[in-house]
Coordinates of C-alpha atoms and ligand atoms in Angstrom, one line a residue:
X171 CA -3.4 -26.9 -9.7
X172 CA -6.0 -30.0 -9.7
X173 CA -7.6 -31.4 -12.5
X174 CA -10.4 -32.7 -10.5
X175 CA -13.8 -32.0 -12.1
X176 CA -16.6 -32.3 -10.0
X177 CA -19.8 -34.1 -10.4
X178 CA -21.8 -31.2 -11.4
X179 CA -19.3 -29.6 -13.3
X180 CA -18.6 -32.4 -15.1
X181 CA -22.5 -33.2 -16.3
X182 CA -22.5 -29.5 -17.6
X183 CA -19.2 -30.1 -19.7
X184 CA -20.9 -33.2 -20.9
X185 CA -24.0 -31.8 -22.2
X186 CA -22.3 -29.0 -23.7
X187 CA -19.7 -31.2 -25.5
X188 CA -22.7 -33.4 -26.3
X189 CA -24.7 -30.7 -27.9
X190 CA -22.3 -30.1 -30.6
X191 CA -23.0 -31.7 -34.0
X192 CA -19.9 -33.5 -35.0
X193 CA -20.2 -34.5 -38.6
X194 CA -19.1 -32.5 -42.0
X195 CA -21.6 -30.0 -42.7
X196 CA -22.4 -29.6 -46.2
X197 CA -25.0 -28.3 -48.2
X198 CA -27.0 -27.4 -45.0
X199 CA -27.6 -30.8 -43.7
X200 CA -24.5 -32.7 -41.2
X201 CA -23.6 -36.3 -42.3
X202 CA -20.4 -38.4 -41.4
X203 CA -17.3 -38.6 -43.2
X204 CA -17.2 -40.5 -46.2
X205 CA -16.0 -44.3 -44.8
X206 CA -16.7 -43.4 -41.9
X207 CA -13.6 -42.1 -39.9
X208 CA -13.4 -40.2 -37.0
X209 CA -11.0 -38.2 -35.1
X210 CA -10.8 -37.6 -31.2
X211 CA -10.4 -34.0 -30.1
X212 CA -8.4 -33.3 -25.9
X213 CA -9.1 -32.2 -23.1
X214 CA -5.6 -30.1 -23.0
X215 CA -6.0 -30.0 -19.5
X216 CA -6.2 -33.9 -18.5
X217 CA -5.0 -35.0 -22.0
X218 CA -8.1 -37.2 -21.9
X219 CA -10.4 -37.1 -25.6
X220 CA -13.3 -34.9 -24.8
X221 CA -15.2 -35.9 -28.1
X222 CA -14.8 -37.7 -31.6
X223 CA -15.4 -35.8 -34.8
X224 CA -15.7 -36.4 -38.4
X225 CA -12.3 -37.0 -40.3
X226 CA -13.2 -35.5 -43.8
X227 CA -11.5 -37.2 -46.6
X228 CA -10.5 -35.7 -50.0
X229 CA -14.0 -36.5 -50.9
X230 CA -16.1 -35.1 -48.5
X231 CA -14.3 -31.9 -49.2
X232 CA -14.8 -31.7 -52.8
X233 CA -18.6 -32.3 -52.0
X234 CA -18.0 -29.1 -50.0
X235 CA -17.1 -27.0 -52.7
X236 CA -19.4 -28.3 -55.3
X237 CA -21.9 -27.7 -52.4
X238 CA -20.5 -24.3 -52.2
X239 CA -20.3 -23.7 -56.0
X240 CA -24.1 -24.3 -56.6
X241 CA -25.1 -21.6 -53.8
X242 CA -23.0 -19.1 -55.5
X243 CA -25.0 -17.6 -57.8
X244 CA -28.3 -17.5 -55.4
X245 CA -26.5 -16.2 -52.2
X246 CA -24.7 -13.4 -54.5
X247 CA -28.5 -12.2 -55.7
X248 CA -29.8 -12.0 -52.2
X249 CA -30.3 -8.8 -50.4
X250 CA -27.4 -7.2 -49.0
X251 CA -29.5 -6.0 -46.0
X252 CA -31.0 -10.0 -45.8
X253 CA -27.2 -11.0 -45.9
X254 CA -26.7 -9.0 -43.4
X255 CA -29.2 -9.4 -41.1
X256 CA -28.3 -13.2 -40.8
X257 CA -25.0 -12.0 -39.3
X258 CA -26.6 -10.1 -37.1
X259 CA -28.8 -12.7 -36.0
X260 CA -26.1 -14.6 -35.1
X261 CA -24.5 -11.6 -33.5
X262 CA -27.1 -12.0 -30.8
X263 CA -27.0 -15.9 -30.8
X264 CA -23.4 -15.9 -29.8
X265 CA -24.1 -13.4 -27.1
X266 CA -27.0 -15.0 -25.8
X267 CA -25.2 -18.2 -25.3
X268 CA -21.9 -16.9 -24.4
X269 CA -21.6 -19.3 -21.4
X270 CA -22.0 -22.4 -22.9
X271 CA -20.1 -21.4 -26.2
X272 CA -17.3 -20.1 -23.8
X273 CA -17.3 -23.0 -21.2
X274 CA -17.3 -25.4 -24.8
X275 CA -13.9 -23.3 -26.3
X276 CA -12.3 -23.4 -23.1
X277 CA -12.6 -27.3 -23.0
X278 CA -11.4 -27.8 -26.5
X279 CA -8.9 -25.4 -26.4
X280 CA -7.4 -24.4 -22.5
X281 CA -7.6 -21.1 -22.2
X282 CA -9.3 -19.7 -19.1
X283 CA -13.2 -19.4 -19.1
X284 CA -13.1 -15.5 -18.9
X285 CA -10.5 -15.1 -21.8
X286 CA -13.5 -18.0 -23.4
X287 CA -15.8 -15.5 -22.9
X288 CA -13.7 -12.4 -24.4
X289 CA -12.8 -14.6 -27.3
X290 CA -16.9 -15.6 -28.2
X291 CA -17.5 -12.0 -27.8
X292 CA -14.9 -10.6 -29.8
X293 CA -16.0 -13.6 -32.5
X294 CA -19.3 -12.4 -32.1
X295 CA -18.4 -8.3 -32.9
X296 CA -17.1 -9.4 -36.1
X297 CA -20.5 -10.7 -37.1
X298 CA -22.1 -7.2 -35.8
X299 CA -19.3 -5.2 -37.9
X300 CA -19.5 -7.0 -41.3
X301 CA -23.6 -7.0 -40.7
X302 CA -23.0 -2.9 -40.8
X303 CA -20.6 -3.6 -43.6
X304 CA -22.8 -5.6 -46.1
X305 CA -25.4 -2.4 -47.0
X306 CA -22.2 -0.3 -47.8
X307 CA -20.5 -2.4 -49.9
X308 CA -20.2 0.8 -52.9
X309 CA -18.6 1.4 -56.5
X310 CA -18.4 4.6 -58.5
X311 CA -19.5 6.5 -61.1
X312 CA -17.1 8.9 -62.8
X313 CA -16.9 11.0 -66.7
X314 CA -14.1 10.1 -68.6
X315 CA -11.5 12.4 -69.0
X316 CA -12.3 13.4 -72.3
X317 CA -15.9 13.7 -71.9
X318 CA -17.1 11.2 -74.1
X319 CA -17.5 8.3 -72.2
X320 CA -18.7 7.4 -68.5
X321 CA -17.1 4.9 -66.0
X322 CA -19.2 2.5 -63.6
X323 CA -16.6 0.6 -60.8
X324 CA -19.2 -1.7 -59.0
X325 CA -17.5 -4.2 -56.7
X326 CA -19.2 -7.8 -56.5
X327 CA -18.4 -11.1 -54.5
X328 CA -14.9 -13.3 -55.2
X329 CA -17.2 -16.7 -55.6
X330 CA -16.3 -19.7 -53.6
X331 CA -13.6 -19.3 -50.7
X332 CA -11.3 -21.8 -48.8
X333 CA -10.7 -20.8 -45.1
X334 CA -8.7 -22.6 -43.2
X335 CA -8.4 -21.4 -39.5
X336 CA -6.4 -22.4 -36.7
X337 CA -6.8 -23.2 -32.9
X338 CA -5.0 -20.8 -30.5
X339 CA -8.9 -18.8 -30.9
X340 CA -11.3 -21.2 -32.4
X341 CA -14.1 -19.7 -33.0
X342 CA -12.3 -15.6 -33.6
X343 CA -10.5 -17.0 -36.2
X344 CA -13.2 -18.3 -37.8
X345 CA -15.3 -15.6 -37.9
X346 CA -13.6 -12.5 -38.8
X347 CA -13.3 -14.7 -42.5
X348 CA -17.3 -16.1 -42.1
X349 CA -18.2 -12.3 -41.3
X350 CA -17.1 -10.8 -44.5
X351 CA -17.6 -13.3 -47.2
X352 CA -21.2 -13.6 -45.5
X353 CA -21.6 -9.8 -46.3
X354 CA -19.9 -9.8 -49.5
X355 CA -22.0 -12.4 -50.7
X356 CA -19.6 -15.6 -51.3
X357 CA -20.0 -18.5 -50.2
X358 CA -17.1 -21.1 -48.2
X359 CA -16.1 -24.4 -47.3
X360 CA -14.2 -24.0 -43.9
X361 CA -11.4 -26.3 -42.7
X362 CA -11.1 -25.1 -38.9
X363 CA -8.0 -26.9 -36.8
X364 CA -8.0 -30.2 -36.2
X365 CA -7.5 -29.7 -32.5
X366 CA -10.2 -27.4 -31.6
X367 CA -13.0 -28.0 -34.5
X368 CA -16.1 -28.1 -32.1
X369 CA -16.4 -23.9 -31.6
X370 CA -16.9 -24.2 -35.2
X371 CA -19.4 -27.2 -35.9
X372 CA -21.3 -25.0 -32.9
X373 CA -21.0 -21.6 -35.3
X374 CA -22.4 -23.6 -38.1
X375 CA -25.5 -24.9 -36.5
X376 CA -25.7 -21.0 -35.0
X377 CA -25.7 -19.6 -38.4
X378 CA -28.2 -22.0 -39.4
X379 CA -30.8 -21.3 -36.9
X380 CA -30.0 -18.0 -37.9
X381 CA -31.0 -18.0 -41.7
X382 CA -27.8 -19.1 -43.3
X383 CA -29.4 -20.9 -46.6
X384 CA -27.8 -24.3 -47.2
X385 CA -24.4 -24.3 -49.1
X386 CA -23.0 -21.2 -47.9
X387 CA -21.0 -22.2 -45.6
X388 CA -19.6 -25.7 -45.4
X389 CA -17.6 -27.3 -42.9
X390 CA -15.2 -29.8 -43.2
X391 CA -13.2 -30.8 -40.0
X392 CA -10.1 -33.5 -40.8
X393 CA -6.9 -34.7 -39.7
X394 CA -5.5 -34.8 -43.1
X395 CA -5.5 -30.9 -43.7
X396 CA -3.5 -31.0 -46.7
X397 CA -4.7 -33.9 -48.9
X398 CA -8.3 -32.4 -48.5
X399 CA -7.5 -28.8 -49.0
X400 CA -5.0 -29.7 -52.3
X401 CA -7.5 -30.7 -54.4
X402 CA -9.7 -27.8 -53.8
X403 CA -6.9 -25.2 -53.8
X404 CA -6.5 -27.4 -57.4
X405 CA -10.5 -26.5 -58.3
X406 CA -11.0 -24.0 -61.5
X407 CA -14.5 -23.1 -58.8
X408 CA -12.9 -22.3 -55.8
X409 CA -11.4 -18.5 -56.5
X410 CA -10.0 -17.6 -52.6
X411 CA -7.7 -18.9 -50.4
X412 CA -7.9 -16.9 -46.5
X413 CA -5.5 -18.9 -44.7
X414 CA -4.4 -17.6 -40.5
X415 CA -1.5 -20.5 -39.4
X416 CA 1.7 -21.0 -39.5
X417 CA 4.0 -19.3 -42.3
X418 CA 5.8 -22.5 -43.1
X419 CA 2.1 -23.8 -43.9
X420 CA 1.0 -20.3 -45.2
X421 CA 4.1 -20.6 -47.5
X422 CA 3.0 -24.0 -49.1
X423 CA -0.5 -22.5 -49.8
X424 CA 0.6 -19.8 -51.6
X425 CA 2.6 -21.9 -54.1
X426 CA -0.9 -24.2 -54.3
X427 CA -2.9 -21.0 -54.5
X428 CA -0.3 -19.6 -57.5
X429 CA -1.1 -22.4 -60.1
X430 CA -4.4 -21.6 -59.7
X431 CA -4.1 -18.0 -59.3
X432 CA -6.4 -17.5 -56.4
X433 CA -6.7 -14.8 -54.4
X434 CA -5.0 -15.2 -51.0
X435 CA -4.9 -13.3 -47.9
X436 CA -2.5 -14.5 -45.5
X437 CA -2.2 -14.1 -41.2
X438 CA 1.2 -15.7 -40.4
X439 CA 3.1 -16.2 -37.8
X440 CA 4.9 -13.2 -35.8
X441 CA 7.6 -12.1 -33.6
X442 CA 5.8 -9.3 -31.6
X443 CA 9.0 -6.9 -30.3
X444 CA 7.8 -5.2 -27.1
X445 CA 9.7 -1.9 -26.7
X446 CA 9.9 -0.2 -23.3
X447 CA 11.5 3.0 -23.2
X448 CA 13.5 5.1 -20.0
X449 CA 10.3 8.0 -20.6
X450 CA 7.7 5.2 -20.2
X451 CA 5.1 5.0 -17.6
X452 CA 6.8 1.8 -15.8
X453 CA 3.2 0.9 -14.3
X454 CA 1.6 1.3 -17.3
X455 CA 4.2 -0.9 -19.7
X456 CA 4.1 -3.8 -17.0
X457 CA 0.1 -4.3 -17.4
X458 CA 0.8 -3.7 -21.0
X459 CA 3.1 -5.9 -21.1
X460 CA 0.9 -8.9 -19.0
X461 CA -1.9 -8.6 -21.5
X462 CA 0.5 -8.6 -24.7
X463 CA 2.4 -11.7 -22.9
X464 CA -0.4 -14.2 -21.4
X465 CA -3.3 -13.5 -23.6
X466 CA -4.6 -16.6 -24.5
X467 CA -1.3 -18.1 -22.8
X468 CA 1.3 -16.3 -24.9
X469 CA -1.1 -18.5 -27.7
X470 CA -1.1 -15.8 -29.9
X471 CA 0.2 -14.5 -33.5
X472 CA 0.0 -10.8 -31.4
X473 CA 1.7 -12.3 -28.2
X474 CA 5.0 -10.1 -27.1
X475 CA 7.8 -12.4 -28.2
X476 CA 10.4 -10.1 -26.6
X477 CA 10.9 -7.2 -24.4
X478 CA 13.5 -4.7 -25.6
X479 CA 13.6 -3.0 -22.4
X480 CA 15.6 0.4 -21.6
X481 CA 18.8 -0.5 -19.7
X482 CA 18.3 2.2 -17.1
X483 CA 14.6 0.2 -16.4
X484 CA 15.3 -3.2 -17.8
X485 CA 15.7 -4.4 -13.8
X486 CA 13.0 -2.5 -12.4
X487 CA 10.8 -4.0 -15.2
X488 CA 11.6 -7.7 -15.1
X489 CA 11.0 -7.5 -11.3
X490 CA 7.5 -6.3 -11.7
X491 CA 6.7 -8.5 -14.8
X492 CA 7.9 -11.2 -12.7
X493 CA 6.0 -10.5 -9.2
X494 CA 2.8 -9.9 -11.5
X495 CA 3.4 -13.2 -13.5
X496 CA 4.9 -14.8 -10.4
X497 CA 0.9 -14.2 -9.0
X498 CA -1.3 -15.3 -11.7
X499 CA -2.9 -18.7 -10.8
X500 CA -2.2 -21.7 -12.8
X501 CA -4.9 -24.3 -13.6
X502 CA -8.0 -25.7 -15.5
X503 CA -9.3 -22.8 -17.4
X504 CA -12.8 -24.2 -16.7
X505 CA -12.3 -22.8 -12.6
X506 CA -13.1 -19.4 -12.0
X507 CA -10.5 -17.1 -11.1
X508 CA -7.7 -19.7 -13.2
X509 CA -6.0 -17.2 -15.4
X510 CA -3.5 -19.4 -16.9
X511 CA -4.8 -22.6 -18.6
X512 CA -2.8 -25.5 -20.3
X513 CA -0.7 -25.6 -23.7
X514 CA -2.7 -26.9 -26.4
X515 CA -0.8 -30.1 -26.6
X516 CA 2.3 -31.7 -26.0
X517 CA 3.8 -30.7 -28.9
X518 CA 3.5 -27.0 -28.2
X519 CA 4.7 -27.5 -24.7
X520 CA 7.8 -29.3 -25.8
X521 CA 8.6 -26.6 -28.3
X522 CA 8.2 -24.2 -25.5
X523 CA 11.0 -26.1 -23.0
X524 CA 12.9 -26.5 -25.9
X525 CA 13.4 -22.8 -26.4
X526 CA 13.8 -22.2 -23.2
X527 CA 16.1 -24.7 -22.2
X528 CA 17.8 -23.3 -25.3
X529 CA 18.0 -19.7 -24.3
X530 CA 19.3 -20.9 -20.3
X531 CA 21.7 -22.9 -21.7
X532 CA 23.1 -20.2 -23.8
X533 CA 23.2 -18.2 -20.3
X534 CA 19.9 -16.7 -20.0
X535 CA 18.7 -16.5 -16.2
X536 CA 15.0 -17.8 -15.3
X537 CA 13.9 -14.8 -12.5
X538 CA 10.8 -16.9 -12.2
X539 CA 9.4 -20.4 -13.9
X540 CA 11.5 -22.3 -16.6
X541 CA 9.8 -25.4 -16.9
X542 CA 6.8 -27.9 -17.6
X543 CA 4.6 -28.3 -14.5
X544 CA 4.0 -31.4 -13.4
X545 CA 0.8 -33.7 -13.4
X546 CA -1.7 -34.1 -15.8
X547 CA -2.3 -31.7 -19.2
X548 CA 0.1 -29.7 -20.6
X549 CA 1.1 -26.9 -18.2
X550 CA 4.2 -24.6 -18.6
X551 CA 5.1 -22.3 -15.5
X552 CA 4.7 -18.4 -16.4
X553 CA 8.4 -17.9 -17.3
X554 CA 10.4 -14.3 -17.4
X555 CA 14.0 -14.4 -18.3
X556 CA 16.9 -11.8 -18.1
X557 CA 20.3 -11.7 -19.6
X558 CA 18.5 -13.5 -22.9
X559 CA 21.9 -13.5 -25.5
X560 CA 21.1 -12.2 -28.5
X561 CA 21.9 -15.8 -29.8
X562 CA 18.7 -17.2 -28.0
X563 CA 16.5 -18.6 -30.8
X564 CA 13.4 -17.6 -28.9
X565 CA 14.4 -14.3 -29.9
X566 CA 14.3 -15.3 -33.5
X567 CA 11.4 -18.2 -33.4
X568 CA 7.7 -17.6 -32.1
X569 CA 7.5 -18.5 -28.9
X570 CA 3.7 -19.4 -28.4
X571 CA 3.8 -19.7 -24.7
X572 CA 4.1 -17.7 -21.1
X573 CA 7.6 -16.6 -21.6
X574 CA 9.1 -13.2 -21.4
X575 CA 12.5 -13.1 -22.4
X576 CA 14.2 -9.6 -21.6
X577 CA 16.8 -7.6 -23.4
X578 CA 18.4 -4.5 -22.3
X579 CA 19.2 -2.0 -25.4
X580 CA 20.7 1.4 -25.1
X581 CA 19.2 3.8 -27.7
X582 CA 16.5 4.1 -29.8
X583 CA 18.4 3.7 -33.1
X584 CA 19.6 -0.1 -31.0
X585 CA 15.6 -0.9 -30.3
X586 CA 14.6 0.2 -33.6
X587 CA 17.1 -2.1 -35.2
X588 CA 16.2 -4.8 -33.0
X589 CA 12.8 -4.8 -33.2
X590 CA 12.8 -5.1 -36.6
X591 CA 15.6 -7.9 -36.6
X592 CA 13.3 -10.3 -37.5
X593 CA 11.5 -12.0 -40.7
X594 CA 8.1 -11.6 -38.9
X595 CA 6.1 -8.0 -39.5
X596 CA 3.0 -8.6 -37.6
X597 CA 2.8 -5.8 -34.8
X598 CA 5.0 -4.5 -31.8
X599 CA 4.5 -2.6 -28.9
X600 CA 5.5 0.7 -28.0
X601 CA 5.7 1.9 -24.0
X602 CA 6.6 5.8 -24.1
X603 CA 5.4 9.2 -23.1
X604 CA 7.0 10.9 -25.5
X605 CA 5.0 12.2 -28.5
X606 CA 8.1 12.6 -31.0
X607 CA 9.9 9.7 -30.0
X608 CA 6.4 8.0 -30.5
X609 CA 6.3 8.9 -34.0
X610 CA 9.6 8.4 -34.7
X611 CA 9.8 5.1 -33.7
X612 CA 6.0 4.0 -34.9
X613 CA 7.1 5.3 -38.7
X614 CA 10.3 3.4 -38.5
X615 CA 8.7 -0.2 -37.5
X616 CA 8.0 -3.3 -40.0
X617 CA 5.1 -3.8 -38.7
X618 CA 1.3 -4.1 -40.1
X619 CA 0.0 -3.0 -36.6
X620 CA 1.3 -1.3 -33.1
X621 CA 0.4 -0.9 -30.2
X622 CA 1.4 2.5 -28.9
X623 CA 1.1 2.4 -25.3
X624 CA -1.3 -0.3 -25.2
X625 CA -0.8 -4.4 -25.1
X626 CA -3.9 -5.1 -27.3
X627 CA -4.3 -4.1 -30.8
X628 CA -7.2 -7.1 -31.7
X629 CA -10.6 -4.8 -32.5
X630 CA -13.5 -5.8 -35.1
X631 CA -13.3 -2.4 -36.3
X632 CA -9.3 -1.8 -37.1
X633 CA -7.4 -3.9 -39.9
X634 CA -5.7 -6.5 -38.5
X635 CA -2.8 -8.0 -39.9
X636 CA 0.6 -7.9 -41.3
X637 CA 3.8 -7.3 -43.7
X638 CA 7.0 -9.3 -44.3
X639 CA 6.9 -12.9 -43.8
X640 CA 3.5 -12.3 -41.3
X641 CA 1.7 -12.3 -44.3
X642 CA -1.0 -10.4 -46.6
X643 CA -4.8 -8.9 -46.5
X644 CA -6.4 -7.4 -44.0
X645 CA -9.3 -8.9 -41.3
X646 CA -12.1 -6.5 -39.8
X647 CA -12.1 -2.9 -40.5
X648 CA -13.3 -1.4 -43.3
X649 CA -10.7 -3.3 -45.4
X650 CA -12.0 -6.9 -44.2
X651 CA -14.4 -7.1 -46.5
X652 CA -12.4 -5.6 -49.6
X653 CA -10.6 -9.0 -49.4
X654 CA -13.7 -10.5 -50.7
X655 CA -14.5 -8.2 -53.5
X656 CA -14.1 -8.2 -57.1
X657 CA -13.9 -4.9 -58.9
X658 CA -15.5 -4.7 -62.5
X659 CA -15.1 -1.7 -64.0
X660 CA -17.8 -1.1 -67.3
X661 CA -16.9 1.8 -70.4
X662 CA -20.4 2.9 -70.5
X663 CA -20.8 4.9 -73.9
X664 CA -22.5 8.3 -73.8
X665 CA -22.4 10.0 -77.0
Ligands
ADP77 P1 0.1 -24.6 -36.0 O1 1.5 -25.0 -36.2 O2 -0.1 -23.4 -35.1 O3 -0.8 -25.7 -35.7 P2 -0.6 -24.7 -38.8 O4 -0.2 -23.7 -39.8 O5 0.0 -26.1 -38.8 O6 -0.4 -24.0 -37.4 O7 -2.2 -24.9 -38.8 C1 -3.1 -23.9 -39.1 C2 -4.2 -24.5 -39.9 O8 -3.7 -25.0 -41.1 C3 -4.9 -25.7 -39.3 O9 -6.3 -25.7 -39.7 C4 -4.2 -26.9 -39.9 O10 -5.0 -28.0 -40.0 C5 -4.0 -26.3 -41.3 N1 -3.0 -27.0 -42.1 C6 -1.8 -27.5 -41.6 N2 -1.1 -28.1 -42.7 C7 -1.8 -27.8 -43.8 C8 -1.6 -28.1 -45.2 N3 -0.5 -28.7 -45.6 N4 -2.6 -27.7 -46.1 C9 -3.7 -27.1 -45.6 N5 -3.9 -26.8 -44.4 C10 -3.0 -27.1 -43.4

C-alpha cells in the first residue's frame, strides 16, 4: 500500500478535481453560498482536502425550491419524448467521459477506479431506462359499471421534489432519483452528501450541456444537511421527499415529511443475510459471496452483513472466502489493479473496529484481518470471522465495511429464522441448487429483493428497494417512476 501519487498522476487528478464547478446551482446558473462559506471535501485515501465547495445555508436552499417551483409548470408541459431525450443525452455524456467522471468519484469517495467506472455506468443506465420510460408514462380509459358514465385515470408529475442522496455511490444514488422525476416531468432541488458532493455538481453541469432548462434541477451541497432541508420539507411547494441514508436519519424525515404530508420514498439502511446451503455450488457461493461482501468496500445498503453458512460447509467456506479475500490488494483506488480502496472517513473506520473488536472480544476468531491498517487514509484489512456469537452486534448493526462474519446454522427452518432476525428488510442472498428449497426459502424472507444464487441484485431495470425498517418506494424498474406520479382520476359524463 503507498499513497504516493506521481507527478503525472497527480496533474490529471488536479484538472479533473479542478474542472468541477463548486458553487450551489440554482436556477441554471452556479453562484456561492450565501455569506460565503465553504466546505472542504477528502481525499479518503491521504486524508488530505482534495477541494472546497459551497456550504448552502438555509437560504440558498429555499432559493432552490422557489427556483424549482417556478419551473414546474413549464417543465410539466414539455414533451415527454424532449424530457426524455435530455436523459438520454446525458446517457451518452456520462459514457463518453467515463474516465474522468470515474477517476473524479474515486478521488472523492475511495473506491477502486474499476468499481468508479461500474458505478458511472450503472448511474448512467438509469438515465437510458427512465429516457425509455418518459414516452410510456399511460392512464386508462374505462365504462362505468353501470353504463352511464366513463372513467379517464391519467397520471401527471408530483411537483417539486427533495432528494437527498448519500456517499457510499455518489453519483448512482443520485441518479436513479434525477432519472425518473426528469421523465415524470418534476422538477428537484438535490442535497447530495456532504462528503462526496463533486460527482454531482459534475452531473449538473452534464445535464446542462445536455438541455436540462434552468430550474429543474437544483443543487445544493452543505454541511448543515438538516437546517437547510427543514425548512423545505416545512414548504406548502415542495410535494416529495426521496431520501437513500441512514434509517435513524430516514426516520426523522419521515416525521418532517408527515406534517406536511409529502410523499416519501425511503432506501434505508440494511442487514443483508447471506445464506449458504449444504446443496450449494461451494465455488459459486464464495464468488458470490466476494462481490456481495467488498462491493464498493462492504460500502453498501446491499453489502452481505452475515453469512449463515451450512454447518457441514461453514469450514470449507470461510477458508475459501478467506484465501480469496486474503488475495485482494489493498490500496489507492486511483492504481490500477487496487481492488480494495479506503473507508470513507475516520468515522466509518472507527465504527468498523468497533464492531469488530466487539464481536472478538465476545469470542469471535479473525481467520484473516481484524484491524485498521496502518499509514495514511482510512484503510481497514479485508476481515472474515468464525465462531461470530450470536450476541456479536455486527450481527444486529450494519456493518459498512470488508468484514464477513460467519455463522454456522443447522436447518433451513434455523437460517430462515435467522435471516430474518433482524429490523432491516432490504435483500439477502440465497446459495442453493435446489429448486424447492429455493422457493421455499425465497417466499419465506423479509426482504424487498434476493439474490438467488447471485451476489448482485443492483440493475436499472429491476425495483430496487426494501420492506421493514429498510424503508419504502421503489428505484428503477418500471415502478421508479410511479414514485413520481400523481393519479387523477376524472367522472367524465356520457349520457
Ligand atoms: P451516513 O450515516 O451513511 O452518512 P446519513 O443518513 O447520515 O448516512 O446521510 C445520508 C444523507 O442524509 C446525506 O446527504 C446527509 O447529509 C443527509 N442528512 C444527514 N442528516 C440529515 C438531516 N437531519 N436532515 C436531512 N438530511 C440529512
Amino acid at each position: 500500500m503507498s499513497d504516493s501519487v506521481d507527478a503525472v498522476d497527480s496533474v490529471r487528478e488536479q484538472a479533473v478535481v479542478g474542472a468541477v464547478p463548486t458553487g450551489v446551482f440554482i436556477g441554471g446558473g452556479w453562484r456561492d453560498a450565501t455569506g460565503g462559506a465553504r466546505l472542504v471535501v477528502e481525499d479518503p485515501s491521504t486524508g488530505r482536502p482534495l477541494a472546497e465547495v459551497a456550504d448552502a445555508t438555509p437560504d440558498d436552499g429555499l432559493a432552490a425550491l422557489d427556483a424549482a417551483a417556478a419551473a414546474q409548470a413549464s417543465w410539466a408541459s414539455t414533451p415527454p419524448r424532449v424530457r426524455g431525450e435530455v436523459l438520454r443525452r446525458t446517457y451518452e455524456l456520462l459514457t463518453a467521459r467515463v474516465e474522468d467522471l470515474a477517476l473524479l468519484m474515486t478521488l472523492e469517495m475511495g473506491k477502486p477506479v474499476a468499481e468508479s467506472r461500474a458505478e458511472v455506468a450503472y448511474a448512467a443506465e438509469f438515465f437510458r431506462w427512465f429516457a425509455e420510460e418518459a414516452v410510456r408514462i399511460d392512464g386508462r380509459y374505462t365504462v362505468n359499471p353501470n353504463g352511464g358514465a366513463r372513467l379517464l385515470v391519467m397520471r401527471q408529475p408530483v411537483g417539486p421534489c427533495l432528494l437527498i442522496t448519500p456517499w457510499n455511490f455518489p453519483m448512482a444514488m443520485g441518479t436513479r432519483k434525477l432519472g425518473p422525476a426528469i421523465a415524470a416531468g418534476c422538477t428537484m432541488v438535490c442535497k447530495p452528501a456532504e462528503l462526496t458532493p463533486l460527482s454531482m455538481l459534475a452531473l449538473a453541469e452534464i445535464l446542462a450541456e445536455a438541455g436540462l432548462p434552468p430550474g429543474v434541477l437544483n443543487v445544493v451541497t452543505t454541511s448543515r444537511a438538516g437546517d437547510v432541508t427543514r425548512p423545505l420539507l416545512a414548504d406548502r411547494r415542495l410535494r416529495k421527499l426521496s431520501f437513500t441514508g441512514s434509517t435513524a436519519v430516514g426516520r426523522q424525515l419521515i416525521g418532517l415529511a408527515a406534517d406536511n404530508v409529502l410523499r416519501v420514498s425511503m432506501e434505508l439502511g440494511g442487514n443483508a443475510p447471506f445464506l449458504v446451503f449444504e446443496d450449494a455450488d461451494l465455488e459459486a457461493a464464495v464468488e458470490g459471496a466476494v462481490i456481495a461482501k467488498m462491493r464498493n468496500v462492504g460500502e453498501a445498503c446491499t453489502a452481505a452483513n452475515r453469512f449463515h453458512v451450512h454447518e457441514s460447509v461453514a469450514d470449507e467456506f470461510a477458508t475459501r472466502l478467506a484465501g480469496r479475500l486474503g488475495a485482494m490488494t489493498v490500496g489507492r483506488g486511483t492504481q490500477e489493479g487496487v481492488q480494495v480502496g479506503p473507508l470513507v472517513d475516520g468515522r466509518q473506520r472507527a465504527k468498523v473496529a468497533e464492531l469488530v473488536d466487539d464481536a472478538t472480544a465476545r469470542g469471535a476468531t479473525a481467520l484473516l484481518g481484524g484491524r485498521p491498517l496502518d499509514g495514511p487514509g482510512y484503510f481497514y484489512a479485508p476481515t472474515v470471522l468464525t465462531d461470530v456469537p450470536a450476541g456479536a452486534r455486527m450481527l444486529r448493526e450494519e456493518v459498512f465495511g470488508p468484514v464477513a462474519p460467519i455463522v454456522p446454522f443447522a436447518t433451513e427452518d434455523e437460517a430462515v429464522a435467522a435471516a430474518n432476525d433482524t429490523e432491516y428488510g432490504l435483500v439477502a442472498y440465497v446459495y442453493t441448487t435446489g429448486l424447492e428449497r429455493a422457493l421455499r426459502v425465497v417466499e419465506r424472507l423479509e426482504t424487498g429483493m434476493v439474490g438467488l444464487n447471485q451476489g448482485l441484485v443492483s440493475n436499472p431495470a429491476a425495483p430496487f428497494g426494501g420492506v421493514k425498517h429498510s424503508g419504502f418506494g421503489r428505484e428503477g424498474g418500471r415502478e421508479g417512476i410511479d414514485e413520481y406520479l400523481a393519479t387523477k382520476y376524472v367522472a367524465v359524463k356520457l349520457a
